[in-house]
Coordinates of C-alpha atoms in Angstrom, one line a residue:
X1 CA 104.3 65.0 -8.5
X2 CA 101.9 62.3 -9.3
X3 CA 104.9 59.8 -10.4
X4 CA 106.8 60.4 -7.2
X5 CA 103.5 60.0 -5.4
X6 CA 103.0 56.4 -7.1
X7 CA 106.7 55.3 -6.1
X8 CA 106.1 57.0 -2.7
X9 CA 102.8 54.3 -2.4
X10 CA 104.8 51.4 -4.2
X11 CA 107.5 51.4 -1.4
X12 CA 104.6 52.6 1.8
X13 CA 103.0 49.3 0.3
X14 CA 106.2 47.0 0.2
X15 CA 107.2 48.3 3.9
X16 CA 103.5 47.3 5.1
X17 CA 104.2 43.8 3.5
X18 CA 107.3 43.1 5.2
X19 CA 106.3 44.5 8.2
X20 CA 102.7 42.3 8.1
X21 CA 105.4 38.7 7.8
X22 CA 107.3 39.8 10.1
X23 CA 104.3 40.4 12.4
X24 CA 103.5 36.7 11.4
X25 CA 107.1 35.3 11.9
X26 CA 106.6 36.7 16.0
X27 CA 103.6 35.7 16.0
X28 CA 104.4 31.6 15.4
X29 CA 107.4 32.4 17.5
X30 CA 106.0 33.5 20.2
X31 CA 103.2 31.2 20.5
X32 CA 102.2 28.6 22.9
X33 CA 104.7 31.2 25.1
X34 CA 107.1 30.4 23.3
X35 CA 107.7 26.9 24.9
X36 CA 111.3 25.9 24.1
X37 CA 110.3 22.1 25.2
X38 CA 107.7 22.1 22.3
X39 CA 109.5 24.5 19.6
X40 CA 113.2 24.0 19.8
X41 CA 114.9 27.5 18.2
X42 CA 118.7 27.3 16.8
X43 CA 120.6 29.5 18.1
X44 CA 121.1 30.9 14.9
X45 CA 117.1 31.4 14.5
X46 CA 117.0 33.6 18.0
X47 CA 119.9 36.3 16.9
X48 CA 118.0 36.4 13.9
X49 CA 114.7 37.0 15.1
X50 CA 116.5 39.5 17.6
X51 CA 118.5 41.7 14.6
X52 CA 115.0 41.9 12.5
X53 CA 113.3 42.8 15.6
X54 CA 115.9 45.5 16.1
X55 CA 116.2 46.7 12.8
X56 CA 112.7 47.5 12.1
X57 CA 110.8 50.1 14.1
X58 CA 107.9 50.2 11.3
X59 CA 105.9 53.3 12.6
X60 CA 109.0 55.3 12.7
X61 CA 110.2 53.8 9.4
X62 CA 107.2 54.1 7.6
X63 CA 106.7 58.2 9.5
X64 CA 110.8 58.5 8.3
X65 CA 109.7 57.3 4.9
X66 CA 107.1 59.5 4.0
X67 CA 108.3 62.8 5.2
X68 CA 111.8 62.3 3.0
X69 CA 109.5 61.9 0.1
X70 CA 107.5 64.7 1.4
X71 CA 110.5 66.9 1.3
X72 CA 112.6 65.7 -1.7
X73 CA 108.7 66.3 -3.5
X74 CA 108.7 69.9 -2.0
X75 CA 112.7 70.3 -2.8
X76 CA 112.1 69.3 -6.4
X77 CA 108.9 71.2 -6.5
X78 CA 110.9 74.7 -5.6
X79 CA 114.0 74.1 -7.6
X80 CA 112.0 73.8 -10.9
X81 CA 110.1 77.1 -10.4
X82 CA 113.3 78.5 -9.2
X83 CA 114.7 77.7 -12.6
X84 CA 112.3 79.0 -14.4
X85 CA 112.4 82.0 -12.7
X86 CA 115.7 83.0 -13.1
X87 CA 115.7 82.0 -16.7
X88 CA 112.7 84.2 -17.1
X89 CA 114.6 87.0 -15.4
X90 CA 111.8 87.3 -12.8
X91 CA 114.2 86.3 -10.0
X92 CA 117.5 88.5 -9.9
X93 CA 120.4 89.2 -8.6
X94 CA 119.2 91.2 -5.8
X95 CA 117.0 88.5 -4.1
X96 CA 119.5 86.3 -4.4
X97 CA 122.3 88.2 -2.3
X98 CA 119.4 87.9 0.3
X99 CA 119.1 83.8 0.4
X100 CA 121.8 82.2 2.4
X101 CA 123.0 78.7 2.9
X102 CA 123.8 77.4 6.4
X103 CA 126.0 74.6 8.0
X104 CA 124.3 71.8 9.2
X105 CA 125.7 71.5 12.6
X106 CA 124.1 74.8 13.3
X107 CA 120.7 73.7 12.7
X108 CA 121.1 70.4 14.7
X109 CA 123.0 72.9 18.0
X110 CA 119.8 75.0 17.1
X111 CA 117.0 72.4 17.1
X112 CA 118.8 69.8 19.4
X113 CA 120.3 71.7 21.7
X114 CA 118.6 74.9 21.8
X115 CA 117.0 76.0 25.3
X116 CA 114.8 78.1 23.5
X117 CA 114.0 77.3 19.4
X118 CA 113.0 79.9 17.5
X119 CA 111.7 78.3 14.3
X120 CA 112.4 79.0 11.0
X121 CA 110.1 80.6 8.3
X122 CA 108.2 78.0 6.3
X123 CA 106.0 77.9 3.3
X124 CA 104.7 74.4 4.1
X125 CA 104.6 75.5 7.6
X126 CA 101.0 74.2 8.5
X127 CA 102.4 70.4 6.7
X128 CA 105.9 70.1 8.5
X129 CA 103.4 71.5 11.9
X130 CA 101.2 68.3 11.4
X131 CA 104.2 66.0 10.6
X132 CA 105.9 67.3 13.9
X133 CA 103.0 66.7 15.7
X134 CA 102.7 63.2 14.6
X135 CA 106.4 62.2 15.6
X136 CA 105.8 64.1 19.1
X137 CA 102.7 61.9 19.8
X138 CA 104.5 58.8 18.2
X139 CA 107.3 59.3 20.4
X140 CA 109.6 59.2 17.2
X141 CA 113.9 60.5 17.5
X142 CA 112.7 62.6 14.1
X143 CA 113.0 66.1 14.2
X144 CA 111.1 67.3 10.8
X145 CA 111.9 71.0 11.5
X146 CA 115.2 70.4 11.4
X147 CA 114.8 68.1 8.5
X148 CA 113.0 71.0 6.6
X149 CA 115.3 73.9 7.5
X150 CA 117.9 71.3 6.3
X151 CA 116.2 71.5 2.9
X152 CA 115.5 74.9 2.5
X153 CA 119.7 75.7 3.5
X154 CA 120.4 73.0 0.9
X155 CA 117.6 75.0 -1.7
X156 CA 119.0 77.6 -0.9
X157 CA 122.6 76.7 -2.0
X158 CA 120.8 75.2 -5.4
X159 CA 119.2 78.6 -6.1
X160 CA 122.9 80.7 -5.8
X161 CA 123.9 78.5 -7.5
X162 CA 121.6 78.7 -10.6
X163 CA 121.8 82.9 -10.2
X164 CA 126.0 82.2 -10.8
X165 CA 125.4 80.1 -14.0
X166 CA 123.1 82.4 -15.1
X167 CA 124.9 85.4 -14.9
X168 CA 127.8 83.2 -16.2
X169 CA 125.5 82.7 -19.6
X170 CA 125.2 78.7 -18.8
X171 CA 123.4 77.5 -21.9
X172 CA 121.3 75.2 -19.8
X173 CA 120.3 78.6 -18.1
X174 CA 119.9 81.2 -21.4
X175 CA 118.8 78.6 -24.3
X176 CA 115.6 78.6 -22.9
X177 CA 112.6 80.3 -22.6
X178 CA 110.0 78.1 -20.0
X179 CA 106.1 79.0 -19.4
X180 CA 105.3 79.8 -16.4
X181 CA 101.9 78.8 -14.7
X182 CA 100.7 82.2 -13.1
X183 CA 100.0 79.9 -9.6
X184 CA 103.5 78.9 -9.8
X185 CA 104.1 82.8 -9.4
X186 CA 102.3 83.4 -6.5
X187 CA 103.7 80.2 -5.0
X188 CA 107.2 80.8 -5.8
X189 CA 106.9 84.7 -4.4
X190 CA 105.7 83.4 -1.3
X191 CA 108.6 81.1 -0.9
X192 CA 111.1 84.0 -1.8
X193 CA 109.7 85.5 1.4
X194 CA 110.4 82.9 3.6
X195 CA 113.2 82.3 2.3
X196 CA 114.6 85.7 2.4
X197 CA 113.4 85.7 6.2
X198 CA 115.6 82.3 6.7
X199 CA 118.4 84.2 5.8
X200 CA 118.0 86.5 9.6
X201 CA 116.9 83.0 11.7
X202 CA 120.2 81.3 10.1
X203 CA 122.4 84.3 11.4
X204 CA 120.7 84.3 14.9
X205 CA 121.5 80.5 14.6
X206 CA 124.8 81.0 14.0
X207 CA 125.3 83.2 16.2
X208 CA 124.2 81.3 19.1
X209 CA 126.4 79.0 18.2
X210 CA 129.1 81.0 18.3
X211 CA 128.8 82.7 21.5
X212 CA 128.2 79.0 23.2
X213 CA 131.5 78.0 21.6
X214 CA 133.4 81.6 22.5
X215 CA 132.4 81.6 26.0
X216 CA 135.3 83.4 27.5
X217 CA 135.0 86.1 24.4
X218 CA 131.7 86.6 26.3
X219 CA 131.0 90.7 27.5
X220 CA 130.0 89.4 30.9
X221 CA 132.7 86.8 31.4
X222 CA 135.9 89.3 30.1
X223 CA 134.1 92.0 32.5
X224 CA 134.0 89.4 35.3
X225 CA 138.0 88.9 34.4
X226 CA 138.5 92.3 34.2
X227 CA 136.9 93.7 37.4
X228 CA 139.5 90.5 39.2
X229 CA 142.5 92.1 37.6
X230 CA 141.7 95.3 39.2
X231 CA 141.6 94.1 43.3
X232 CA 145.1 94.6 43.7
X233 CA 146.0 97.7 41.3
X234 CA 143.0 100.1 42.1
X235 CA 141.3 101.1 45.9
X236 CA 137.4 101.0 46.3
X237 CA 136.6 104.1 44.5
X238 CA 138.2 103.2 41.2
X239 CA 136.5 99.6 41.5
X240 CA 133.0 101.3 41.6
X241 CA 133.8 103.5 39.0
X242 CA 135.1 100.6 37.1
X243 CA 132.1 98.3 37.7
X244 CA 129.3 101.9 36.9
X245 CA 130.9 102.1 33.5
X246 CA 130.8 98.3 32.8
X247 CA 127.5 97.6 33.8
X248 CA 126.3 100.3 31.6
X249 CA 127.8 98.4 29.1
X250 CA 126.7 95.6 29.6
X251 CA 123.4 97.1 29.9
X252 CA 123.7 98.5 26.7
X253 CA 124.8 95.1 24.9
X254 CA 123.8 91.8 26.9
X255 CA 125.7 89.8 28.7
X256 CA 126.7 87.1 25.8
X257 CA 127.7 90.3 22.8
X258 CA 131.4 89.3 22.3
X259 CA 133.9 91.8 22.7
X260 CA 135.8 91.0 19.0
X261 CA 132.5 92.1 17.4
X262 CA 133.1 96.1 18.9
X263 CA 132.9 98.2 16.2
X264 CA 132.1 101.9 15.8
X265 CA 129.3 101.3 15.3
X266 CA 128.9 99.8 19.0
X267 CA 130.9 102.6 20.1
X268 CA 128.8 105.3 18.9
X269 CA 126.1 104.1 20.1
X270 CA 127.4 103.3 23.5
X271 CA 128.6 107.0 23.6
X272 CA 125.0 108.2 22.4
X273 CA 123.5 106.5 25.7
X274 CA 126.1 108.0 28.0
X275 CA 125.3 111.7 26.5
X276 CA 121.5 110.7 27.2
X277 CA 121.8 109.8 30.9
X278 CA 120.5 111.8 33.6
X279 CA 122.6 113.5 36.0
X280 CA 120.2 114.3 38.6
X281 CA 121.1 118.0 38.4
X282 CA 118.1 120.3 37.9
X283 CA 118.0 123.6 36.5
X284 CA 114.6 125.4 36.1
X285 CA 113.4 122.0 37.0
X286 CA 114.8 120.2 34.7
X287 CA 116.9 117.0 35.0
X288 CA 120.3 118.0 33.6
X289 CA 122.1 115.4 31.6
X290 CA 126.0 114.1 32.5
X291 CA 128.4 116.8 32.4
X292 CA 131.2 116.3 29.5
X293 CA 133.9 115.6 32.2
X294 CA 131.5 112.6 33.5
X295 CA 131.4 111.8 30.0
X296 CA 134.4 111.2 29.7
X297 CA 135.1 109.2 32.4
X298 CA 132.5 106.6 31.5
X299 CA 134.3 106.4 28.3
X300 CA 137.9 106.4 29.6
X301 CA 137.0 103.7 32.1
X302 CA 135.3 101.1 29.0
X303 CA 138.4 102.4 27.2
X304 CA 141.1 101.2 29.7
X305 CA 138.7 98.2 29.7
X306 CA 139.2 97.4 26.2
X307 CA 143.0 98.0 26.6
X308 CA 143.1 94.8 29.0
X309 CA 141.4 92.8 26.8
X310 CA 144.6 93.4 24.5
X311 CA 146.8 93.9 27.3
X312 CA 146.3 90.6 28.8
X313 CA 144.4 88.2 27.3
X314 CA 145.5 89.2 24.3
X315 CA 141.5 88.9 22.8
X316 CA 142.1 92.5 20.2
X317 CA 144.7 93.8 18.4
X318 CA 143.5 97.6 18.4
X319 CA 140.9 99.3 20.9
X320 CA 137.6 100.4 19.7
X321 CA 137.3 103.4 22.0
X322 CA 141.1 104.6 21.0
X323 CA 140.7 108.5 20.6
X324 CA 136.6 108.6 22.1
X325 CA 135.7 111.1 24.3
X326 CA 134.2 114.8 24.6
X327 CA 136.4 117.6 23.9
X328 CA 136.4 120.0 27.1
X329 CA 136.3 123.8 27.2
X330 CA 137.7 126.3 29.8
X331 CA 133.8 127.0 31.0
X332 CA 133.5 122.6 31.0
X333 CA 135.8 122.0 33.3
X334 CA 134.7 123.3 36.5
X335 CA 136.5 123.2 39.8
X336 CA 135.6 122.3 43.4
X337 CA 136.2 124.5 46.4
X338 CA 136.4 123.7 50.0
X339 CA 133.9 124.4 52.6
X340 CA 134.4 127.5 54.5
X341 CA 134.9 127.6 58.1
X342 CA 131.1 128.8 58.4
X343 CA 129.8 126.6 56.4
X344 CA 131.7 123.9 57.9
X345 CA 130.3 124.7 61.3
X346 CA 126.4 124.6 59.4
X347 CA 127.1 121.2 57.6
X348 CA 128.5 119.5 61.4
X349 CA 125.2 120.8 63.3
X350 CA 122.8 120.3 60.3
X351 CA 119.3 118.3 61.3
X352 CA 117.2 117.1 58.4
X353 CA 114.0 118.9 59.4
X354 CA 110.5 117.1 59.6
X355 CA 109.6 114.0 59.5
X356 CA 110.1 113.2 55.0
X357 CA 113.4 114.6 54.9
X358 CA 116.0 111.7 54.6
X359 CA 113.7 109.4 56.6
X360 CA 115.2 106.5 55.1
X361 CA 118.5 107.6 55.0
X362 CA 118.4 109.3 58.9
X363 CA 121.9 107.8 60.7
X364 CA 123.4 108.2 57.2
X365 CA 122.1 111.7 56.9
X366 CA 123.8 112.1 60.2
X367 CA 126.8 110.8 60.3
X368 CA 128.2 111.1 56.3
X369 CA 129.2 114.7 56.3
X370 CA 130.4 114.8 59.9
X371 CA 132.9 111.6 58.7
X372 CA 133.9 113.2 55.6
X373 CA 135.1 116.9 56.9
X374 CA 137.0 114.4 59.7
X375 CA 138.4 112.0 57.3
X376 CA 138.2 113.1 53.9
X377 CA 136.8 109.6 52.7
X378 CA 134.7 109.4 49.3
X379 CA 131.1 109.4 49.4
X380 CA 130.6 105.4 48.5
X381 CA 133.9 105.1 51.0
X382 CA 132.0 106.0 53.7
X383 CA 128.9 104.2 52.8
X384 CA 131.1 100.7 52.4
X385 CA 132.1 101.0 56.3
X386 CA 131.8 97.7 58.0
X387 CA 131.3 98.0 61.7
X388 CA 134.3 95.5 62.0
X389 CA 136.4 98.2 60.1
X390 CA 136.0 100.6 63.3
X391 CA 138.8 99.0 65.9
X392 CA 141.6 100.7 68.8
X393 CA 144.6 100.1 69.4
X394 CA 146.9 102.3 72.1
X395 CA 143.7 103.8 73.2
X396 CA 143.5 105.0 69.7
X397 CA 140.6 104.4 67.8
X398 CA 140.7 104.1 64.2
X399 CA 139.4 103.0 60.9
X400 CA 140.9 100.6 59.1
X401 CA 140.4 100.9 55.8
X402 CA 142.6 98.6 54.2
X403 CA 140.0 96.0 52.9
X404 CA 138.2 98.7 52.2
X405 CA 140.6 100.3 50.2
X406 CA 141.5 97.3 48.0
X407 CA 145.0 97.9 47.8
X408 CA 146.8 94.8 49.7
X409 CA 150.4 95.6 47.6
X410 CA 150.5 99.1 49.5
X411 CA 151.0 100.1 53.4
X412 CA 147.5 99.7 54.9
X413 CA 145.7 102.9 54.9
X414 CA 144.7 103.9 58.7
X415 CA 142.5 106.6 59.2
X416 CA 142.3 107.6 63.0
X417 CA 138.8 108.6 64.4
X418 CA 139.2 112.5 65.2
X419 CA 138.5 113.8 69.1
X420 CA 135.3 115.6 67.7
X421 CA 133.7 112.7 66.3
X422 CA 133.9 110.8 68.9
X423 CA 132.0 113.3 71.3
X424 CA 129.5 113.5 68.7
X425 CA 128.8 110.3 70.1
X426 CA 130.1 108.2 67.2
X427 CA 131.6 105.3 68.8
X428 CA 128.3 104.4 70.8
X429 CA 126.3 104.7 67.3
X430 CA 128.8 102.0 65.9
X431 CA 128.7 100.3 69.3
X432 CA 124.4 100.2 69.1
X433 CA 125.4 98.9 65.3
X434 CA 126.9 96.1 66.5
X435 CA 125.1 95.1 69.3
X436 CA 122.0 94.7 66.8
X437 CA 124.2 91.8 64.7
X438 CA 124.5 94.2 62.1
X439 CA 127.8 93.9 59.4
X440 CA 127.6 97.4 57.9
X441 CA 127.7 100.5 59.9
X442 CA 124.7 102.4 57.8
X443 CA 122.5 98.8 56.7
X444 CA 119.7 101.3 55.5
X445 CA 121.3 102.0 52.2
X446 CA 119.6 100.4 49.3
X447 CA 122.8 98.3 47.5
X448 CA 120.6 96.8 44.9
X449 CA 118.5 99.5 43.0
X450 CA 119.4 100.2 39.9
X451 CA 120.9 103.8 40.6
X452 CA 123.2 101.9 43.5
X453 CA 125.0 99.6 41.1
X454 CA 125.2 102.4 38.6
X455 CA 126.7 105.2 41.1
X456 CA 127.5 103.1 44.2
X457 CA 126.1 102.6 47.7
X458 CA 126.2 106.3 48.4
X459 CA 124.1 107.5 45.9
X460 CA 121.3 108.4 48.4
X461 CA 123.1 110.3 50.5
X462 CA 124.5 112.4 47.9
X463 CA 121.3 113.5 46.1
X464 CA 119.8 114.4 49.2
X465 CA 123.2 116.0 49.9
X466 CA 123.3 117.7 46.7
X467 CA 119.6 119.0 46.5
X468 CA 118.4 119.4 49.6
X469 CA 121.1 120.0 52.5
X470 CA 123.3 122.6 50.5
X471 CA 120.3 124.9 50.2
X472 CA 119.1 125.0 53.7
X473 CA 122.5 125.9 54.5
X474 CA 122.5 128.9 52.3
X475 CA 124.9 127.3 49.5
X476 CA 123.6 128.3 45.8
X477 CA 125.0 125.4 43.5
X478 CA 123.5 127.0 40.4
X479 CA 125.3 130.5 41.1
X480 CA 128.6 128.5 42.1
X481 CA 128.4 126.6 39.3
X482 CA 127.7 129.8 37.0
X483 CA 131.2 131.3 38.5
X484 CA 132.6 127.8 37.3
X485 CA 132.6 126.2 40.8
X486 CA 131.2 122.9 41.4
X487 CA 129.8 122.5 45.1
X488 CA 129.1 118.4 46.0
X489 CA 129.5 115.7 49.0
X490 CA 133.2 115.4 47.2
X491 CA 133.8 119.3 48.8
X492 CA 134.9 117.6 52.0
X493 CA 137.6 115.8 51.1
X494 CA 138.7 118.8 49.2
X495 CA 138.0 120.8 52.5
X496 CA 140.6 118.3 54.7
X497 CA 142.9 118.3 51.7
X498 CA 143.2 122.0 52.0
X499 CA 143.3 121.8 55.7
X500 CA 146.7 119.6 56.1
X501 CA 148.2 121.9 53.2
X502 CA 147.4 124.7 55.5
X503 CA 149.0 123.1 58.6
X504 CA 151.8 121.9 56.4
X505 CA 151.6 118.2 56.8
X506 CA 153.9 115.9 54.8
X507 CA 152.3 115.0 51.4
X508 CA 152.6 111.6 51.5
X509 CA 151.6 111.2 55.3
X510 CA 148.0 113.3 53.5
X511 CA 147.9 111.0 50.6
X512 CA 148.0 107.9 53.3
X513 CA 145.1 109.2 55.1
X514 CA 143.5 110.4 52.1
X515 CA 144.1 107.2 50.4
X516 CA 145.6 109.0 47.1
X517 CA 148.5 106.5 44.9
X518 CA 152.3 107.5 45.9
X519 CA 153.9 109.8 43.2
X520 CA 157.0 109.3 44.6
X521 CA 157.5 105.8 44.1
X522 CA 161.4 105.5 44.4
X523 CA 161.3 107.0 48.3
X524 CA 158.2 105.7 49.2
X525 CA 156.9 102.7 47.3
X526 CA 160.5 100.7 46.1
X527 CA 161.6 101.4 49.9
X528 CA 159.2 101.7 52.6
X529 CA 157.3 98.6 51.2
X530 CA 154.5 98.2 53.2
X531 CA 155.0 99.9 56.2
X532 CA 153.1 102.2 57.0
X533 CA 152.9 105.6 59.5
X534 CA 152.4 104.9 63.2
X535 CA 149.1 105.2 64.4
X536 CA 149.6 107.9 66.7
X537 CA 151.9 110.0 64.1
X538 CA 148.5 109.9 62.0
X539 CA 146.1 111.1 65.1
X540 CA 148.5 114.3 65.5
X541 CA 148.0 114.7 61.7
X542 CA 143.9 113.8 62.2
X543 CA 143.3 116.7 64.6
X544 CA 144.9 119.1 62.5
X545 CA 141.3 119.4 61.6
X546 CA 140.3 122.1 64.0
X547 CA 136.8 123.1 63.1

């Protein structure tokens, strides 16, 4: 070390020389202010005087000068030990498998253009700090951090290296047998350490790297993609149930994970979060997770997800969640009932009683169930109503619910506004909506908690719903449920379903209102294209619910 130290000084001292004439060269130049009349230059002597100028920044020379020594010292310094190490048989296989070398240009993206550096594991770390200090305060371009992890990739490379010609019996490697200072030990185990930690900052390099360069591989951005291809194929419903099931996974994995690095091991434990969630069911007061059919549908949605990304942008050739899901038994599967007559009459005059119940839900609290046994609409439907959605036309009033719906390559789905409702006083609700500038017909629900984006904008009115308003009507959910019935806001819909069967109403006049996909697509998709039923055929059909 001392030799290198006396060539370091020998060249420290020449760059001081040359930078001390120099100094003197500017100085006669430049004196008297440099008065051309008195000291005529050559043209020759000025571009000269300008190129030395410019090719000598001496601090930053001399700063550049001395930390390359300082590293090759430190790099020479480690790669002997190294040697003798592994010809000692101290340093084996195994710690080798752990160093890694790494590209260059992933350092330089890392320390150049990195928003926020992580630094690397040092064993000079307190001398590089100092040096990095320096050039800060200097103002120098040099970046010794990266300089250094440069070196320690570059040892790193020398050190596998070695451990292959080794195992290779290298004669350089096996002939001899070196003596090992016991400091040189302790030093060298300490490097190991660091080095071995390098290996997991090089990876999180790398990977930054590549997510910056794979963008649109990105979770969030093929999600983003996704959730576009599905305004025209799917109504309202399915796009929330679409979005619930991605945003859990992105939850789960970040916004940047890229979708080609899915395994099963990402699948299982995407799968272990879903069979962990809550499902705001309580039984003996206790919160109930997700049911095995809800399950399911998480996973079939992230499924048909996946299928996309090999569908259409062609980013996979096989699907991760191919085969995932929960197997279901006859007592899983439970079935929904509709409402009974007397219980339809309880849920239409139902008040939420004192002043806590539903208080910040109260015109939702109101007006959900009364909409649903009149419509049949889905929970988050009927929480998605614009006031501009509510409109007339030949002294019919009606929703339209075509936006709403999603479904522009279908016949608009119409849903007229049933006699009842309207003497509940409906229209003048929507009318006092309006009048006070605002866009959606029930403003109070909460769009952005966390339980909203998961389950949609209806979530409120369902748990109350669900806990509170079914048992001060006298409905038991836990008994239902024990007889493998399943009693929910959804109830309704099955309740008006049942209703037109009863009154035999053409199927796919029910499915229009109901807003259900056309099986028959030959007589009424390839045909009727987007026409849809008169308005006034559907109000006959509307006030079959006579309740």
């Amino acid at each position: 070390m001392g030799r290198n130290m006396h060539k370091t000084s020998e060249y420290v001292d020449a760059l001081w020389l040359s930078q001390f004439i120099l100094k003197r060269i500017k100085e006669e130049l430049t004196m008297d202010n440099m008065n051309y009349t008195r000291h005529q230059l050559l043209d020759s002597q000025v571009k000269y005087f300008a190129y030395m100028n410019s090719l000598f920044n001496f601090p930053e020379e001399e700063f550049k000068l001395r930390f390359d020594f300082f590293l090759k010292e430190r790099f020479n310094h480690w790669l002997a030990i190294g040697k003798k190490m592994l010809q000692l048989g101290v340093f084996d296989s195994e710690i080798l498998q752990r160093l890694r070398a790494v590209k260059s240009e992933v350092l330089r993206e890392h320390y150049i253009n990195g928003n926020e550096v992580e630094i690397h594991p040092s064993a000079d770390g307190a001398l590089v700090d100092a040096f990095c200090k320096e050039a800060q305060e200097q103002g120098f371009k040099i970046n010794p951090r990266l300089q250094e992890a440069e070196m320690l990739s570059r040892l790193n490379a020398e050190f596998i290296k070695l451990g292959k010609k080794r195992v290779q019996y290298s004669p350089d490697m096996i002939a001899e047998t070196p003596k090992l200072d016991p400091r040189e030990s302790i030093e060298f185990s300490h490097l190991i350490k660091n080095l071995c930690e390098f290996r997991n900052f090089s990876r999180k390099a790398e990977r930054n790297l590549k997510v910056k360069r794979e963008h649109h591989l990105q979770l969030k951005v093929c999600i983003d993609n996704f959730m576009k291809s599905k305004i025209n194929d799917v109504g309202l419903s399915g796009r929330q149930q679409y979005e619930t099931s991605t945003n859990l996974l992105l939850s789960v994995f970040g916004e940047e994970f890229l979708v080609t690095e899915f395994t099963g091991k990402e699948v299982i434990k995407f799968k272990n979060v879903v069979l962990e969630m809550k499902s705001g069911r309580y039984i003996k007061g206790i919160e109930q997770t997700l049911s095995k059919k809800s399950v399911n549908k998480y996973l079939s949605n992230v499924r048909q997800f996946f299928q996309w990304l090999i569908n259409e942008p062609k980013y996979l050739k096989s699907n991760p969640f191919s085969g995932v899901s929960m197997k279901l038994k006859a007592k899983d599967q439970k079935k929904r009932r509709a409402f009974t007559r007397d219980e339809v009459e309880l849920l239409k005059t139902y008040k939420p009683s004192g002043k806590k119940e539903a208080k910040d839900i109260r015109n939702a609290a109101n007006w959900f169930v009364k909409i649903a046994l009149y419509t049949g609409m889905r929970l988050n439907e009927i929480a998605s109503l614009a006031v501009r959605e509510v409109r007339e036309s030949e002294g019919i009033h009606y929703l339209d619910l075509s936006l709403l719906n999603g479904k522009n390559d279908n016949a608009p789905r119409i849903v007229p506004i049933h006699s009842k409702i309207i003497e509940m006083g409906f229209l003048g609700y929507v009318k006092e909506q309006e009048t006070l500038g605002e866009e959606r017909l029930f403003p109070e629900l909460v769009l952005d908690s966390e339980s909203a984006i998961r389950d949609g904008p209806g979530i409120q009115v369902g748990k109350w719903f669900n806990k509170t308003m079914l048992a001060k009507i006298g409905i038991n959910k836990k008994s239902e449920l024990d007889s493998g019935i399943m009693i929910d806001f959804h109830c309704a819909r099955h309740t008006v379903a049942s209703r037109f069967k009863y009154h035999g109403v053409d199927g796919y006049i029910a499915k229009q209102i109901l807003g259900h996909h056309q099986e028959d697509e030959i007589t009424w998709g390839t045909y009727s294209g987007r026409q849809g039923t008169k308005l006034s055929a559907l109000k006959r059909v509307i006030e079959y619910l006579d309740y």
